Short mmCIF file of C-alpha atoms in Angstrom, two decimals:
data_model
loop_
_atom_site.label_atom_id
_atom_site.label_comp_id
_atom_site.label_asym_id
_atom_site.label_seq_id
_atom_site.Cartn_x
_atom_site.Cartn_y
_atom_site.Cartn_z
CA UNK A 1 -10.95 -39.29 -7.75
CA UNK A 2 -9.69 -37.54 -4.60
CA UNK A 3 -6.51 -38.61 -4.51
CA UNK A 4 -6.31 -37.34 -8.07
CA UNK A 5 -7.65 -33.80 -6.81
CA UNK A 6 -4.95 -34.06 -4.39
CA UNK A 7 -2.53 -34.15 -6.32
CA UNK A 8 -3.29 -31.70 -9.31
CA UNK A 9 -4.01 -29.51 -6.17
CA UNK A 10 -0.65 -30.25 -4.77
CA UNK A 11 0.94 -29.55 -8.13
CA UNK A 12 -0.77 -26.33 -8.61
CA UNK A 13 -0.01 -25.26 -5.08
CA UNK A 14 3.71 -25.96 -5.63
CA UNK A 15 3.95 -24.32 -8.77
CA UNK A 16 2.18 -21.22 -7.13
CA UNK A 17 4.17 -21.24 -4.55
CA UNK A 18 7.84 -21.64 -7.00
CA UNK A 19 6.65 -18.68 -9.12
CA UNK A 20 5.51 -16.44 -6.48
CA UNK A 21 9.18 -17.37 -4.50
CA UNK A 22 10.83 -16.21 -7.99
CA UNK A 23 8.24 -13.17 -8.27
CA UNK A 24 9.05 -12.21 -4.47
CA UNK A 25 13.35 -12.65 -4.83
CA UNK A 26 13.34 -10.67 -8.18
CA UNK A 27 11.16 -8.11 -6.34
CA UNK A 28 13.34 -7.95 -3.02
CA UNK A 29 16.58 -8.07 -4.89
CA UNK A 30 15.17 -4.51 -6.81
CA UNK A 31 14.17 -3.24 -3.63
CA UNK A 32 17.52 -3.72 -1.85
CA UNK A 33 19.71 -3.91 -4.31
CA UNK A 34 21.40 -6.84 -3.34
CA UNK A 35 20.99 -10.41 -4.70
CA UNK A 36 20.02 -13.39 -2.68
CA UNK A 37 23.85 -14.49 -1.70
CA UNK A 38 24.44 -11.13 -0.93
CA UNK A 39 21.36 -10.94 2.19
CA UNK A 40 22.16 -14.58 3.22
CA UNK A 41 25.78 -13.56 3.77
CA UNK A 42 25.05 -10.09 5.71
CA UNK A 43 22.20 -11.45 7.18
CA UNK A 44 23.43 -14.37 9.26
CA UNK A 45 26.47 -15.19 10.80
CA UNK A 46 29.55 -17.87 9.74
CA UNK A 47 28.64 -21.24 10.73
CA UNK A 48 25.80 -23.70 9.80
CA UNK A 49 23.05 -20.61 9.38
CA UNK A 50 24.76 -19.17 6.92
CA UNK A 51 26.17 -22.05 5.09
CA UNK A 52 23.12 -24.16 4.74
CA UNK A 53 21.38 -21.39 3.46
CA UNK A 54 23.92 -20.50 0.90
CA UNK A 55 23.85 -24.44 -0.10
CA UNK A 56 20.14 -24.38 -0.62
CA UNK A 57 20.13 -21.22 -2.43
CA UNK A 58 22.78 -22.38 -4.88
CA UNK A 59 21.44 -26.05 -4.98
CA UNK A 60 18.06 -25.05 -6.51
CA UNK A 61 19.19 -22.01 -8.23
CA UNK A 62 18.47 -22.35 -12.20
CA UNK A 63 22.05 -20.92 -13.11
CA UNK A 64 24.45 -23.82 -13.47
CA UNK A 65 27.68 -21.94 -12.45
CA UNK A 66 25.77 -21.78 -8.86
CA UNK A 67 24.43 -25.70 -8.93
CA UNK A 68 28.03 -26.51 -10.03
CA UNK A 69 29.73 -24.75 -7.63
CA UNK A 70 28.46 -27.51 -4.96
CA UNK A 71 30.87 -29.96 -6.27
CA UNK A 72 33.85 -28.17 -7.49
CA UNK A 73 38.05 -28.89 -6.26
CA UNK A 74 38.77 -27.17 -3.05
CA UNK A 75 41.40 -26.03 -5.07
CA UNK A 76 39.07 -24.41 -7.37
CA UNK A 77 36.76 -22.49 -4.48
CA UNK A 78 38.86 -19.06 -5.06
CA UNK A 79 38.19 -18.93 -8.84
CA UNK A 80 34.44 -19.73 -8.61
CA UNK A 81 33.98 -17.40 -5.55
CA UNK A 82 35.32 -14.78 -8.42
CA UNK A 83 33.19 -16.01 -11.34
CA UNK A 84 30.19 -15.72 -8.95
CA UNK A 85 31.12 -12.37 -8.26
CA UNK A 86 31.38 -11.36 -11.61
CA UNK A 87 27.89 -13.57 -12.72
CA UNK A 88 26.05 -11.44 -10.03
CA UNK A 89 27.69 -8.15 -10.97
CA UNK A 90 29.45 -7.76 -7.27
CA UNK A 91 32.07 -5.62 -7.33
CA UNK A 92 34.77 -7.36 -5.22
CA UNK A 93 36.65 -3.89 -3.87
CA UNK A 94 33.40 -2.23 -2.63
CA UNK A 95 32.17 -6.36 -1.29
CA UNK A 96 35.37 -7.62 0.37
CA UNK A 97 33.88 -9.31 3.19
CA UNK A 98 30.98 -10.91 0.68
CA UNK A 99 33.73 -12.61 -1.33
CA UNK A 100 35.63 -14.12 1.83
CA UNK A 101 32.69 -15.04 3.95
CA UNK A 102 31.24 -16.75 0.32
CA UNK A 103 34.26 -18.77 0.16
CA UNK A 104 34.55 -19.86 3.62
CA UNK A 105 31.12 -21.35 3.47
CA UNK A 106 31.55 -22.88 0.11
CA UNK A 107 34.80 -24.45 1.63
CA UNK A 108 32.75 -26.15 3.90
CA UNK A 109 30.38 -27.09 1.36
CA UNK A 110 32.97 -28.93 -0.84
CA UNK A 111 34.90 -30.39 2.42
CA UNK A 112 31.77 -31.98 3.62
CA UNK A 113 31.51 -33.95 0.24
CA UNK A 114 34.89 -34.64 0.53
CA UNK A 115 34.85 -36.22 3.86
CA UNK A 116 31.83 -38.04 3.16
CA UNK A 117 33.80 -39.89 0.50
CA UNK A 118 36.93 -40.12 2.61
CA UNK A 119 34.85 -42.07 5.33
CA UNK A 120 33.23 -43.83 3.12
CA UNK A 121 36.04 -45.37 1.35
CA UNK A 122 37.70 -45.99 5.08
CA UNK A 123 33.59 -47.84 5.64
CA UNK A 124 34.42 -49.96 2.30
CA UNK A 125 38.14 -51.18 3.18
CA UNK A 126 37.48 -54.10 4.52
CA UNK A 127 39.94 -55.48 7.70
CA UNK A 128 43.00 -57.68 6.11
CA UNK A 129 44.97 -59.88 8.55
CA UNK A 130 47.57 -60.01 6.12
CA UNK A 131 48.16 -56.38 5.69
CA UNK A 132 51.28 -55.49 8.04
CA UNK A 133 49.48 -52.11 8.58
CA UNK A 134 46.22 -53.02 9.65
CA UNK A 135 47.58 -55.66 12.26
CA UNK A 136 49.67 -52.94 13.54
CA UNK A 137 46.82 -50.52 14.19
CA UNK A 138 44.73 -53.63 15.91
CA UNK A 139 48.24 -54.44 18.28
CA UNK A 140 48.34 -50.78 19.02
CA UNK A 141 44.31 -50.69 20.23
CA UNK A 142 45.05 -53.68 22.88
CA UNK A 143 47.98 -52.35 24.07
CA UNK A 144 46.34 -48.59 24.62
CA UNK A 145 43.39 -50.38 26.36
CA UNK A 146 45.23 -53.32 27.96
CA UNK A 147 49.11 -51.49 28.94
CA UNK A 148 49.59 -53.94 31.49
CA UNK A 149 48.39 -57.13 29.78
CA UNK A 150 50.40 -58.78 27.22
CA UNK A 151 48.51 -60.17 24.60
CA UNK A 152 49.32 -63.99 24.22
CA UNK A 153 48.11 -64.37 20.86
CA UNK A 154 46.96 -62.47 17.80
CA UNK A 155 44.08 -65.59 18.01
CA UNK A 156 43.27 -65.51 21.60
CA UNK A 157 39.73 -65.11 23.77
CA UNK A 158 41.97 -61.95 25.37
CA UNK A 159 40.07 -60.10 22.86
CA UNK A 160 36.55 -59.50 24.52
CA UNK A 161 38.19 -58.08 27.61
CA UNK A 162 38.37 -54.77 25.66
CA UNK A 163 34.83 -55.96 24.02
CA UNK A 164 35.42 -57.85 20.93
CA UNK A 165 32.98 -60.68 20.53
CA UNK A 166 35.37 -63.99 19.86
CA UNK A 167 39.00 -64.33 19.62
CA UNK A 168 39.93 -62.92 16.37
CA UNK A 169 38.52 -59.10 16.04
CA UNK A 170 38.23 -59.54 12.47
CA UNK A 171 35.25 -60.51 11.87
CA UNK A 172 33.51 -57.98 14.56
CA UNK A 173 34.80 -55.30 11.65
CA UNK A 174 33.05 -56.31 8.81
CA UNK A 175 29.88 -53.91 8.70
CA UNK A 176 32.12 -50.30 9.39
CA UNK A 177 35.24 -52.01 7.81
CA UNK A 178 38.78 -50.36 9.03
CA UNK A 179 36.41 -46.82 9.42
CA UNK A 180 35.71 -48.47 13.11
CA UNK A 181 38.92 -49.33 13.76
CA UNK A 182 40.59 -46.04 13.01
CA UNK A 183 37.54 -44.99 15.65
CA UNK A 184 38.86 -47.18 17.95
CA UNK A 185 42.10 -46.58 18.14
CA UNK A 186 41.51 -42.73 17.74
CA UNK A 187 39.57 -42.46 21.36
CA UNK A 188 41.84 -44.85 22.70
CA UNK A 189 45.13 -42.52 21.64
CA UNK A 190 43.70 -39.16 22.45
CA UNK A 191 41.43 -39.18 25.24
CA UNK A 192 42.75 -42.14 27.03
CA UNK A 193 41.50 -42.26 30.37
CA UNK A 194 38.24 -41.46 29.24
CA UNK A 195 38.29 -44.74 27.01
CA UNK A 196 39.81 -46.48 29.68
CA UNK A 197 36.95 -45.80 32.07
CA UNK A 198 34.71 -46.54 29.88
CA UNK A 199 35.97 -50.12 29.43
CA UNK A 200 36.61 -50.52 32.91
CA UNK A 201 32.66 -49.52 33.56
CA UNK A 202 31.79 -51.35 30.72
CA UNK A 203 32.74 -54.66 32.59
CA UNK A 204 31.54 -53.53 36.09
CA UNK A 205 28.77 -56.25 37.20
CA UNK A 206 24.95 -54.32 36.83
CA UNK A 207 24.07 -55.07 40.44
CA UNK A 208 26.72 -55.11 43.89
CA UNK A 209 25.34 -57.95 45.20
CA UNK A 210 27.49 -59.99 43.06
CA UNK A 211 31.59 -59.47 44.72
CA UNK A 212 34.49 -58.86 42.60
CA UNK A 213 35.95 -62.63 43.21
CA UNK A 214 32.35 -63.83 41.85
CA UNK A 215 32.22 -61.69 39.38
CA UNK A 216 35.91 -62.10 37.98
CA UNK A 217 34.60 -65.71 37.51
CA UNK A 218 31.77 -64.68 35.29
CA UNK A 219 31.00 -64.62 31.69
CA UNK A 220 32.02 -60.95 30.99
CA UNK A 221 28.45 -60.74 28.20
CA UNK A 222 26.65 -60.10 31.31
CA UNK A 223 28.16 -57.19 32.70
CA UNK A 224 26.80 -53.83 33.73
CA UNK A 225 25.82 -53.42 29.78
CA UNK A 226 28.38 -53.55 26.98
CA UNK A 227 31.00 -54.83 24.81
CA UNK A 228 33.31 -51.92 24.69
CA UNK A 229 35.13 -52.39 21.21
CA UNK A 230 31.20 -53.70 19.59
CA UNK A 231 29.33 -50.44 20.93
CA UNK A 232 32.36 -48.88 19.45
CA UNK A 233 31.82 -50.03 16.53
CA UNK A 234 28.46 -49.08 16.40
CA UNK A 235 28.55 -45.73 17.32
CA UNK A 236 30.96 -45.51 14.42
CA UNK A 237 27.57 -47.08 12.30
CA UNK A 238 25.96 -44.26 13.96
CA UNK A 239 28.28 -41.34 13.55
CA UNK A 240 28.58 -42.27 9.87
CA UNK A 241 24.52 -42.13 9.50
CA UNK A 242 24.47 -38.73 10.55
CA UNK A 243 27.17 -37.89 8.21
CA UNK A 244 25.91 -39.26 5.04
CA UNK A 245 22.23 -38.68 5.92
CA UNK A 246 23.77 -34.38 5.85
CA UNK A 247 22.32 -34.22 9.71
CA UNK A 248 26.16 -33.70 10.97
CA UNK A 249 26.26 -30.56 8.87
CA UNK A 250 24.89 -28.33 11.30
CA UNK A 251 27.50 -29.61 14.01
CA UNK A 252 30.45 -29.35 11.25
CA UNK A 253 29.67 -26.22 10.09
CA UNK A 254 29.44 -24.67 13.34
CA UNK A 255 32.71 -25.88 14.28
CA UNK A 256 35.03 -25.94 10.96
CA UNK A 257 36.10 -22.76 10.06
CA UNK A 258 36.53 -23.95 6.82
CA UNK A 259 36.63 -27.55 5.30
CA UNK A 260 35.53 -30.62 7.84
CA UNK A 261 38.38 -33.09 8.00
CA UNK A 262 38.33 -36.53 8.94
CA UNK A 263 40.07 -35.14 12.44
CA UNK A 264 36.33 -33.46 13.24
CA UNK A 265 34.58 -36.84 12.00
CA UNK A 266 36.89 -38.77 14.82
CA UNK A 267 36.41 -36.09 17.46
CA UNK A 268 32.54 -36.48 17.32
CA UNK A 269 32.66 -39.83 17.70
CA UNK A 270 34.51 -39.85 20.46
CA UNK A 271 31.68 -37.25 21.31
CA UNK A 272 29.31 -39.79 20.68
CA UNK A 273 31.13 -42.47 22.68
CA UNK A 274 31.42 -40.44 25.79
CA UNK A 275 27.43 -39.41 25.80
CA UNK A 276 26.29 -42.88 25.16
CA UNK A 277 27.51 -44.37 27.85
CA UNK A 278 26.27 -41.55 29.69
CA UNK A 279 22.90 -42.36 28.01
CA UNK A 280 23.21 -46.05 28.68
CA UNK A 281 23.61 -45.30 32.19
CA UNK A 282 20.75 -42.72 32.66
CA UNK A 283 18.41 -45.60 30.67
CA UNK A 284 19.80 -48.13 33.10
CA UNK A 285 18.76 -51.41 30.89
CA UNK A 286 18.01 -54.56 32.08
CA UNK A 287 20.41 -56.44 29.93
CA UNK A 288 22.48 -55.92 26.69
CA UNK A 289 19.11 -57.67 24.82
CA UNK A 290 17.77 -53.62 25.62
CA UNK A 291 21.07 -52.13 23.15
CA UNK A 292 19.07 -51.53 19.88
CA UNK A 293 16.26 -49.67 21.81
CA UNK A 294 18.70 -47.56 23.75
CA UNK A 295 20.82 -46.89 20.76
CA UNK A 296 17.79 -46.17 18.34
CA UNK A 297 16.52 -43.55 21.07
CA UNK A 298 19.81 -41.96 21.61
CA UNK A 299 20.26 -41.61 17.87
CA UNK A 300 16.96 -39.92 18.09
CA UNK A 301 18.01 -37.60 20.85
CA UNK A 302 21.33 -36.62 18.84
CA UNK A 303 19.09 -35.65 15.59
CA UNK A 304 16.73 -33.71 17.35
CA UNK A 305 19.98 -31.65 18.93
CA UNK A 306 21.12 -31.51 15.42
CA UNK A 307 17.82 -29.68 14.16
CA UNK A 308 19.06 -26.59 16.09
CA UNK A 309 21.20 -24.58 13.28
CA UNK A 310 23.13 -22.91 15.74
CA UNK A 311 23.93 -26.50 17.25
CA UNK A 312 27.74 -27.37 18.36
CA UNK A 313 27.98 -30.77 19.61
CA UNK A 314 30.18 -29.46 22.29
CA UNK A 315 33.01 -32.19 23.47
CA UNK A 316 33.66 -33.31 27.22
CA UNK A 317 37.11 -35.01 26.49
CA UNK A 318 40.84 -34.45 26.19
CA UNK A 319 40.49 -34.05 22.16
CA UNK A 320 38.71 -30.85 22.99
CA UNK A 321 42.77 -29.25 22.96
CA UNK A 322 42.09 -30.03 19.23
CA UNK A 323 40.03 -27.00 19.02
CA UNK A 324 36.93 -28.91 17.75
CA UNK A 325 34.49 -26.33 18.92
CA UNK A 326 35.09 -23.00 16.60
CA UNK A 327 35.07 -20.15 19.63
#
């Protein structure tokens, strides 16, 4: 019986609460003669403030040109930017600015979807030894990690120096597919010696009383932490989370001027990359058995960081040339 008073009271207090929100917008709207878009748009600035607001407001708005708009062609953006005008009787000479900075966020509206389905389909395409392309972008990660080493095999145990768990990376691909490859290689192109220090830490031994001659003796799964191509990997897991959980839209609309690209998605994870091992460091674990704890509380740390609207994960790396931060 209480939980049933619960919830009629929970119903009631929702539907309150809807009709009052409706009551209160029609009333404000009168008052300042300008319609919901119109206040969200002069009332915050571009980036993820303005933007998420405008999504919600068109999201649970009961006119379907607005709930439509959410999932229409980039190409399209201009004309329903002008049918939206014309619904909410704007006129666009005496509302320039309304119509651009309406368009801009909507941009990054439709370009989030659309990366979220680029990355996905990248997640789904699975690694194929046979295809000339994919072997290519694998040969090009070793030698960007390993310049100096040949590789004697495309089978060979050479593979966990740059962290790969046996001797044919192939099967260390299968949960992010080639998305976690094109990761890979992506840190390794553009910020180089940052990847390369990483690696090189990544193998250092956890405590100095073991020398370098010992050490280089050693299995390398007990060094100071990591595998570097496996936490690769999932960081990629990670970075993809936050992206099709919506938690990386605060970050990408803060630092897209207009539609997020797959370029952004690869920049924060080399982000990502960078301040985990950081964050591995500062946790200073006794053993690799410790990664899912680390990784589960840095994840944490990231999304709390993300909760900020006017949050910009801010990159420490080479890529930063790339303009990934929107000054």
């Amino acid at each position: 019986m209480k939980h049933f008073l619960r919830v009629v009271t929970q119903f009631f207090v929702f539907l309150y609460c809807k009709c009052l929100w409706r009551g209160l917008k029609f009333v404000v709207r009168k008052f300042t003669g300008r319609c919901e878009l119109q206040r969200i748009c002069y009332n915050n600035k571009h980036g993820a403030r303005r933007t998420l607001k405008i999504e919600s407001s068109m999201r649970y708005s009961k006119n379907e040109l607005l709930q439509s708009a959410l999932s229409v062609h980039p190409d399209k953006v201009e004309k329903t930017i002008d049918d939206i005008m014309a619904l909410k009787k704007i006129n666009p000479d005496t509302n320039p600015q309304l119509g651009i900075s309406l368009q801009a966020s909507l941009l990054q509206i439709v370009g989030y979807r659309s990366l979220v389905s680029e990355v996905e389909k990248l997640r789904r395409e699975p690694y194929d030894c046979d295809n000339t392309e994919h072997e290519e972008m694998l040969m090009k990660l070793w030698k960007e990690l390993r310049p100096d080493t040949p590789l004697t095999g495309r089978i060979s145990k050479q593979w966990c120096e740059i962290g790969f768990q046996g001797s044919d990376p192939k099967t260390d691909f299968r949960g992010m597919g080639l998305l976690g490859l094109h990761n890979l290689l992506y840190f390794a192109e553009h910020d180089k010696a940052t990847a390369l220090q990483m690696l090189h830490d990544s193998l250092q031994p956890k405590h100095n009383e073991v020398n370098k001659p010992e050490w280089e003796q050693k299995n390398m799964d007990k060094a100071i932490g990591y595998s570097f191509a496996i936490v690769g990997i999932n960081i990629t897991d990670l970075a993809y989370s936050l992206l099709v959980s919506g938690a990386l839209k605060t970050h990408l609309y803060n630092v897209a001027p207009e539609m997020p690209s797959l370029l952004h998605f690869q920049q924060t994870f080399c982000y990502l990359m960078q301040e985990f091992h950081r964050f591995w460091i500062e946790e200073d674990p006794s053993d690799i058995m410790e990664f899912n704890r680390v990784r589960s509380k840095f994840h944490r740390r990231i999304l709390r960081q993300l909760k900020n609207p006017d949050m910009a994960l801010c990159p420490h790396f080479s890529a930063s040339d790339l303009h990934l931060v929107n000054l």
